[in-house]
Amino acid sequence: YCFSVFIPQKSLSSVQVRHTTNKVSPDPQIDRERTFGVPLEALVQDATQCGVPFLVTQMVEYLEVFGLQHVGIFRISGSVNKVKELKQKYNQGEKVDLINHGDVDSVASLLKLFLKELPVAVFPDNVCNLRQLLSCLPEAHQNLLQFLSAFLLKIATYSAVNFMTLENLAVVFGPALFK
């Protein structure tokens, strides 16, 4: 997994997320007024070095720093207004400051919403065998799946605190990944 979180000290109050541009997607060739509901392949130009869309890495970085020990992460819904506001900012290509304008439950809800709104699920319904599925997935889907799997395993390692076992995470993410 690849990250751009910079933690100069062990204190969470000193966490900064590095942003390289003010826009999520500077390329005018693709409709950049939307990020949610867009095929993963269309977001490749915004992808980080690990091939995952920038907004996904930004949300995961935030949740790794602030959410690993948060009770009910991914089960407790975030503020509808906050999720709507953050989604709108991403869709308009604005710089999104999750540290100052997000909270764990809202960012977790936003990540699930992004996955749910993908026009083609991470696991498309035309493949029934998991081994076959993994080898047939487009590269953008493979990258996102690998990135999310590593992150969700990390969440599960804190299940004694956040109560999110692998089973609970499967219940929460299954519908978004398989549609």
PDB file of C-alpha atoms in Angstrom:
ATOM      1  CA  TYR A   1       0.000   0.000   0.000  1.00  0.00           C
ATOM      2  CA  CYS A   2       1.191   3.516  -0.729  1.00  0.00           C
ATOM      3  CA  PHE A   3       0.560   6.586   1.353  1.00  0.00           C
ATOM      4  CA  SER A   4       1.222  10.277   1.421  1.00  0.00           C
ATOM      5  CA  VAL A   5       0.493  10.830   5.093  1.00  0.00           C
ATOM      6  CA  PHE A   6       3.325  12.633   6.815  1.00  0.00           C
ATOM      7  CA  ILE A   7       3.614  12.148  10.574  1.00  0.00           C
ATOM      8  CA  PRO A   8       6.571  14.157  11.861  1.00  0.00           C
ATOM      9  CA  GLN A   9       6.001  13.056  15.461  1.00  0.00           C
ATOM     10  CA  LYS A  10       3.967  10.318  17.116  1.00  0.00           C
ATOM     11  CA  SER A  11       1.259  12.818  18.066  1.00  0.00           C
ATOM     12  CA  LEU A  12      -1.955  12.592  16.033  1.00  0.00           C
ATOM     13  CA  SER A  13      -2.362  16.343  16.354  1.00  0.00           C
ATOM     14  CA  SER A  14       0.624  16.802  14.071  1.00  0.00           C
ATOM     15  CA  VAL A  15      -0.698  14.683  11.181  1.00  0.00           C
ATOM     16  CA  GLN A  16      -0.721  16.364   7.794  1.00  0.00           C
ATOM     17  CA  VAL A  17      -2.004  14.905   4.548  1.00  0.00           C
ATOM     18  CA  ARG A  18       0.109  16.080   1.639  1.00  0.00           C
ATOM     19  CA  HIS A  19      -1.726  17.390  -1.384  1.00  0.00           C
ATOM     20  CA  THR A  20       0.103  17.862  -4.651  1.00  0.00           C
ATOM     21  CA  THR A  21      -2.624  19.819  -6.446  1.00  0.00           C
ATOM     22  CA  ASN A  22      -5.646  21.910  -5.574  1.00  0.00           C
ATOM     23  CA  LYS A  23      -7.801  19.826  -7.881  1.00  0.00           C
ATOM     24  CA  VAL A  24      -8.510  16.143  -7.511  1.00  0.00           C
ATOM     25  CA  SER A  25      -8.300  15.780 -11.300  1.00  0.00           C
ATOM     26  CA  PRO A  26      -6.705  18.433 -13.481  1.00  0.00           C
ATOM     27  CA  ASP A  27      -7.241  16.650 -16.833  1.00  0.00           C
ATOM     28  CA  PRO A  28      -9.938  18.515 -18.816  1.00  0.00           C
ATOM     29  CA  GLN A  29     -10.322  15.648 -21.330  1.00  0.00           C
ATOM     30  CA  ILE A  30     -12.539  13.658 -18.946  1.00  0.00           C
ATOM     31  CA  ASP A  31     -15.675  14.981 -17.258  1.00  0.00           C
ATOM     32  CA  ARG A  32     -14.098  16.137 -14.007  1.00  0.00           C
ATOM     33  CA  GLU A  33     -17.298  17.453 -12.527  1.00  0.00           C
ATOM     34  CA  ARG A  34     -17.884  13.935 -11.230  1.00  0.00           C
ATOM     35  CA  THR A  35     -15.803  11.489  -9.285  1.00  0.00           C
ATOM     36  CA  PHE A  36     -18.547   9.386  -7.738  1.00  0.00           C
ATOM     37  CA  GLY A  37     -20.381   7.090 -10.152  1.00  0.00           C
ATOM     38  CA  VAL A  38     -17.475   7.170 -12.608  1.00  0.00           C
ATOM     39  CA  PRO A  39     -15.805   3.949 -13.851  1.00  0.00           C
ATOM     40  CA  LEU A  40     -12.528   3.202 -12.082  1.00  0.00           C
ATOM     41  CA  GLU A  41     -10.729   3.249 -15.414  1.00  0.00           C
ATOM     42  CA  ALA A  42     -11.767   6.884 -15.910  1.00  0.00           C
ATOM     43  CA  LEU A  43     -10.139   7.798 -12.596  1.00  0.00           C
ATOM     44  CA  VAL A  44      -6.783   6.225 -13.471  1.00  0.00           C
ATOM     45  CA  GLN A  45      -5.264   9.601 -14.343  1.00  0.00           C
ATOM     46  CA  ASP A  46      -5.994  10.685 -10.764  1.00  0.00           C
ATOM     47  CA  ALA A  47      -4.568   7.492  -9.341  1.00  0.00           C
ATOM     48  CA  THR A  48      -1.740   7.417  -6.882  1.00  0.00           C
ATOM     49  CA  GLN A  49       1.388   5.405  -7.633  1.00  0.00           C
ATOM     50  CA  CYS A  50      -0.382   2.239  -6.446  1.00  0.00           C
ATOM     51  CA  GLY A  51      -3.073   2.639  -9.126  1.00  0.00           C
ATOM     52  CA  VAL A  52      -5.878   3.598  -6.738  1.00  0.00           C
ATOM     53  CA  PRO A  53      -7.959   6.765  -7.211  1.00  0.00           C
ATOM     54  CA  PHE A  54      -6.653   9.702  -5.185  1.00  0.00           C
ATOM     55  CA  LEU A  55      -9.876  10.170  -3.210  1.00  0.00           C
ATOM     56  CA  VAL A  56      -9.756   6.536  -2.035  1.00  0.00           C
ATOM     57  CA  THR A  57      -6.171   6.842  -0.822  1.00  0.00           C
ATOM     58  CA  GLN A  58      -6.989  10.135   0.890  1.00  0.00           C
ATOM     59  CA  MET A  59      -9.962   8.615   2.736  1.00  0.00           C
ATOM     60  CA  VAL A  60      -8.023   5.472   3.706  1.00  0.00           C
ATOM     61  CA  GLU A  61      -5.084   7.545   4.952  1.00  0.00           C
ATOM     62  CA  TYR A  62      -7.442   9.577   7.122  1.00  0.00           C
ATOM     63  CA  LEU A  63      -9.157   6.461   8.473  1.00  0.00           C
ATOM     64  CA  GLU A  64      -5.832   4.765   9.194  1.00  0.00           C
ATOM     65  CA  VAL A  65      -4.746   7.696  11.326  1.00  0.00           C
ATOM     66  CA  PHE A  66      -8.035   8.491  13.057  1.00  0.00           C
ATOM     67  CA  GLY A  67     -10.304   5.470  12.660  1.00  0.00           C
ATOM     68  CA  LEU A  68      -8.496   2.227  13.397  1.00  0.00           C
ATOM     69  CA  GLN A  69      -9.621   2.237  17.016  1.00  0.00           C
ATOM     70  CA  HIS A  70     -12.966   3.955  16.419  1.00  0.00           C
ATOM     71  CA  VAL A  71     -15.806   1.813  17.761  1.00  0.00           C
ATOM     72  CA  GLY A  72     -18.254   0.886  15.021  1.00  0.00           C
ATOM     73  CA  ILE A  73     -16.161   2.163  12.119  1.00  0.00           C
ATOM     74  CA  PHE A  74     -18.112   1.433   8.913  1.00  0.00           C
ATOM     75  CA  ARG A  75     -21.211   0.370  10.907  1.00  0.00           C
ATOM     76  CA  ILE A  76     -22.171   3.766  12.310  1.00  0.00           C
ATOM     77  CA  SER A  77     -23.428   6.100   9.590  1.00  0.00           C
ATOM     78  CA  GLY A  78     -21.823   9.478   9.231  1.00  0.00           C
ATOM     79  CA  SER A  79     -23.665  12.767   9.022  1.00  0.00           C
ATOM     80  CA  VAL A  80     -25.779  12.812   5.858  1.00  0.00           C
ATOM     81  CA  ASN A  81     -25.023  16.506   5.363  1.00  0.00           C
ATOM     82  CA  LYS A  82     -21.272  16.034   5.899  1.00  0.00           C
ATOM     83  CA  VAL A  83     -21.131  13.090   3.482  1.00  0.00           C
ATOM     84  CA  LYS A  84     -23.099  15.070   0.892  1.00  0.00           C
ATOM     85  CA  GLU A  85     -20.797  18.082   1.346  1.00  0.00           C
ATOM     86  CA  LEU A  86     -17.595  16.025   0.997  1.00  0.00           C
ATOM     87  CA  LYS A  87     -18.964  14.130  -2.010  1.00  0.00           C
ATOM     88  CA  GLN A  88     -19.853  17.412  -3.700  1.00  0.00           C
ATOM     89  CA  LYS A  89     -16.346  18.765  -3.115  1.00  0.00           C
ATOM     90  CA  TYR A  90     -14.769  15.662  -4.668  1.00  0.00           C
ATOM     91  CA  ASN A  91     -17.216  15.780  -7.593  1.00  0.00           C
ATOM     92  CA  GLN A  92     -16.360  19.430  -8.241  1.00  0.00           C
ATOM     93  CA  GLY A  93     -12.632  18.712  -8.192  1.00  0.00           C
ATOM     94  CA  GLU A  94     -12.038  20.799  -5.076  1.00  0.00           C
ATOM     95  CA  LYS A  95      -9.275  20.158  -2.585  1.00  0.00           C
ATOM     96  CA  VAL A  96     -10.810  18.177   0.286  1.00  0.00           C
ATOM     97  CA  ASP A  97      -9.394  18.683   3.781  1.00  0.00           C
ATOM     98  CA  LEU A  98     -10.593  15.626   5.681  1.00  0.00           C
ATOM     99  CA  ILE A  99      -8.584  16.470   8.788  1.00  0.00           C
ATOM    100  CA  ASN A 100     -10.412  19.755   9.375  1.00  0.00           C
ATOM    101  CA  HIS A 101     -13.732  19.000   7.675  1.00  0.00           C
ATOM    102  CA  GLY A 102     -14.233  15.276   8.154  1.00  0.00           C
ATOM    103  CA  ASP A 103     -14.965  12.846  10.940  1.00  0.00           C
ATOM    104  CA  VAL A 104     -14.381   9.095  11.090  1.00  0.00           C
ATOM    105  CA  ASP A 105     -18.002   8.033  10.585  1.00  0.00           C
ATOM    106  CA  SER A 106     -18.600  10.455   7.696  1.00  0.00           C
ATOM    107  CA  VAL A 107     -15.371   9.550   5.893  1.00  0.00           C
ATOM    108  CA  ALA A 108     -16.084   5.828   6.375  1.00  0.00           C
ATOM    109  CA  SER A 109     -19.606   6.370   4.976  1.00  0.00           C
ATOM    110  CA  LEU A 110     -18.160   8.331   2.053  1.00  0.00           C
ATOM    111  CA  LEU A 111     -15.753   5.502   1.198  1.00  0.00           C
ATOM    112  CA  LYS A 112     -18.618   2.989   1.209  1.00  0.00           C
ATOM    113  CA  LEU A 113     -20.714   5.357  -0.930  1.00  0.00           C
ATOM    114  CA  PHE A 114     -17.911   5.707  -3.484  1.00  0.00           C
ATOM    115  CA  LEU A 115     -17.718   1.916  -3.819  1.00  0.00           C
ATOM    116  CA  LYS A 116     -21.495   1.560  -3.971  1.00  0.00           C
ATOM    117  CA  GLU A 117     -21.806   4.168  -6.734  1.00  0.00           C
ATOM    118  CA  LEU A 118     -19.193   2.622  -9.017  1.00  0.00           C
ATOM    119  CA  PRO A 119     -21.046   1.823 -12.260  1.00  0.00           C
ATOM    120  CA  VAL A 120     -19.284  -1.545 -12.385  1.00  0.00           C
ATOM    121  CA  ALA A 121     -18.771  -3.125  -8.982  1.00  0.00           C
ATOM    122  CA  VAL A 122     -15.265  -4.026  -7.889  1.00  0.00           C
ATOM    123  CA  PHE A 123     -16.507  -7.612  -8.285  1.00  0.00           C
ATOM    124  CA  PRO A 124     -18.636  -7.528 -11.455  1.00  0.00           C
ATOM    125  CA  ASP A 125     -21.613  -9.876 -11.413  1.00  0.00           C
ATOM    126  CA  ASN A 126     -20.620 -11.619 -14.653  1.00  0.00           C
ATOM    127  CA  VAL A 127     -17.887 -13.637 -12.941  1.00  0.00           C
ATOM    128  CA  CYS A 128     -18.877 -16.344 -10.493  1.00  0.00           C
ATOM    129  CA  ASN A 129     -15.603 -18.091  -9.574  1.00  0.00           C
ATOM    130  CA  LEU A 130     -13.389 -16.057  -7.236  1.00  0.00           C
ATOM    131  CA  ARG A 131     -10.096 -17.310  -8.667  1.00  0.00           C
ATOM    132  CA  GLN A 132     -11.328 -16.613 -12.186  1.00  0.00           C
ATOM    133  CA  LEU A 133     -12.696 -13.278 -11.055  1.00  0.00           C
ATOM    134  CA  LEU A 134      -9.436 -12.057  -9.573  1.00  0.00           C
ATOM    135  CA  SER A 135      -7.442 -12.925 -12.687  1.00  0.00           C
ATOM    136  CA  CYS A 136     -10.043 -11.344 -14.990  1.00  0.00           C
ATOM    137  CA  LEU A 137     -10.513  -8.084 -13.124  1.00  0.00           C
ATOM    138  CA  PRO A 138      -9.337  -4.960 -14.930  1.00  0.00           C
ATOM    139  CA  GLU A 139      -6.102  -3.606 -13.489  1.00  0.00           C
ATOM    140  CA  ALA A 140      -7.861  -0.616 -11.878  1.00  0.00           C
ATOM    141  CA  HIS A 141     -10.213  -3.007 -10.029  1.00  0.00           C
ATOM    142  CA  GLN A 142      -7.327  -5.267  -8.968  1.00  0.00           C
ATOM    143  CA  ASN A 143      -5.416  -2.288  -7.591  1.00  0.00           C
ATOM    144  CA  LEU A 144      -8.413  -1.002  -5.630  1.00  0.00           C
ATOM    145  CA  LEU A 145      -9.244  -4.457  -4.278  1.00  0.00           C
ATOM    146  CA  GLN A 146      -5.675  -5.077  -3.148  1.00  0.00           C
ATOM    147  CA  PHE A 147      -5.478  -1.634  -1.514  1.00  0.00           C
ATOM    148  CA  LEU A 148      -8.841  -1.984   0.271  1.00  0.00           C
ATOM    149  CA  SER A 149      -8.057  -5.547   1.401  1.00  0.00           C
ATOM    150  CA  ALA A 150      -4.843  -4.451   3.080  1.00  0.00           C
ATOM    151  CA  PHE A 151      -6.663  -1.547   4.747  1.00  0.00           C
ATOM    152  CA  LEU A 152      -9.585  -3.682   5.949  1.00  0.00           C
ATOM    153  CA  LEU A 153      -7.197  -6.270   7.377  1.00  0.00           C
ATOM    154  CA  LYS A 154      -5.590  -3.455   9.340  1.00  0.00           C
ATOM    155  CA  ILE A 155      -9.043  -2.373  10.605  1.00  0.00           C
ATOM    156  CA  ALA A 156      -9.723  -5.973  11.668  1.00  0.00           C
ATOM    157  CA  THR A 157      -6.494  -6.148  13.681  1.00  0.00           C
ATOM    158  CA  TYR A 158      -8.067  -3.531  15.966  1.00  0.00           C
ATOM    159  CA  SER A 159     -11.346  -5.465  16.308  1.00  0.00           C
ATOM    160  CA  ALA A 160     -10.912  -5.776  20.079  1.00  0.00           C
ATOM    161  CA  VAL A 161     -11.336  -1.984  20.196  1.00  0.00           C
ATOM    162  CA  ASN A 162     -13.448  -1.104  17.136  1.00  0.00           C
ATOM    163  CA  PHE A 163     -15.527  -4.338  17.086  1.00  0.00           C
ATOM    164  CA  MET A 164     -15.028  -4.702  13.346  1.00  0.00           C
ATOM    165  CA  THR A 165     -14.048  -8.317  12.778  1.00  0.00           C
ATOM    166  CA  LEU A 166     -13.451  -9.664   9.290  1.00  0.00           C
ATOM    167  CA  GLU A 167     -17.012 -10.987   9.349  1.00  0.00           C
ATOM    168  CA  ASN A 168     -18.430  -7.572  10.274  1.00  0.00           C
ATOM    169  CA  LEU A 169     -16.353  -5.904   7.561  1.00  0.00           C
ATOM    170  CA  ALA A 170     -17.600  -8.464   5.020  1.00  0.00           C
ATOM    171  CA  VAL A 171     -21.202  -7.672   5.949  1.00  0.00           C
ATOM    172  CA  VAL A 172     -20.572  -3.945   5.604  1.00  0.00           C
ATOM    173  CA  PHE A 173     -18.490  -4.003   2.399  1.00  0.00           C
ATOM    174  CA  GLY A 174     -19.985  -7.022   0.589  1.00  0.00           C
ATOM    175  CA  PRO A 175     -22.931  -5.138  -0.898  1.00  0.00           C
ATOM    176  CA  ALA A 176     -20.700  -2.299  -2.129  1.00  0.00           C
ATOM    177  CA  LEU A 177     -18.129  -4.636  -3.695  1.00  0.00           C
ATOM    178  CA  PHE A 178     -20.531  -7.101  -5.325  1.00  0.00           C
ATOM    179  CA  LYS A 179     -23.679  -4.986  -5.987  1.00  0.00           C
TER     180      LYS A 179
END
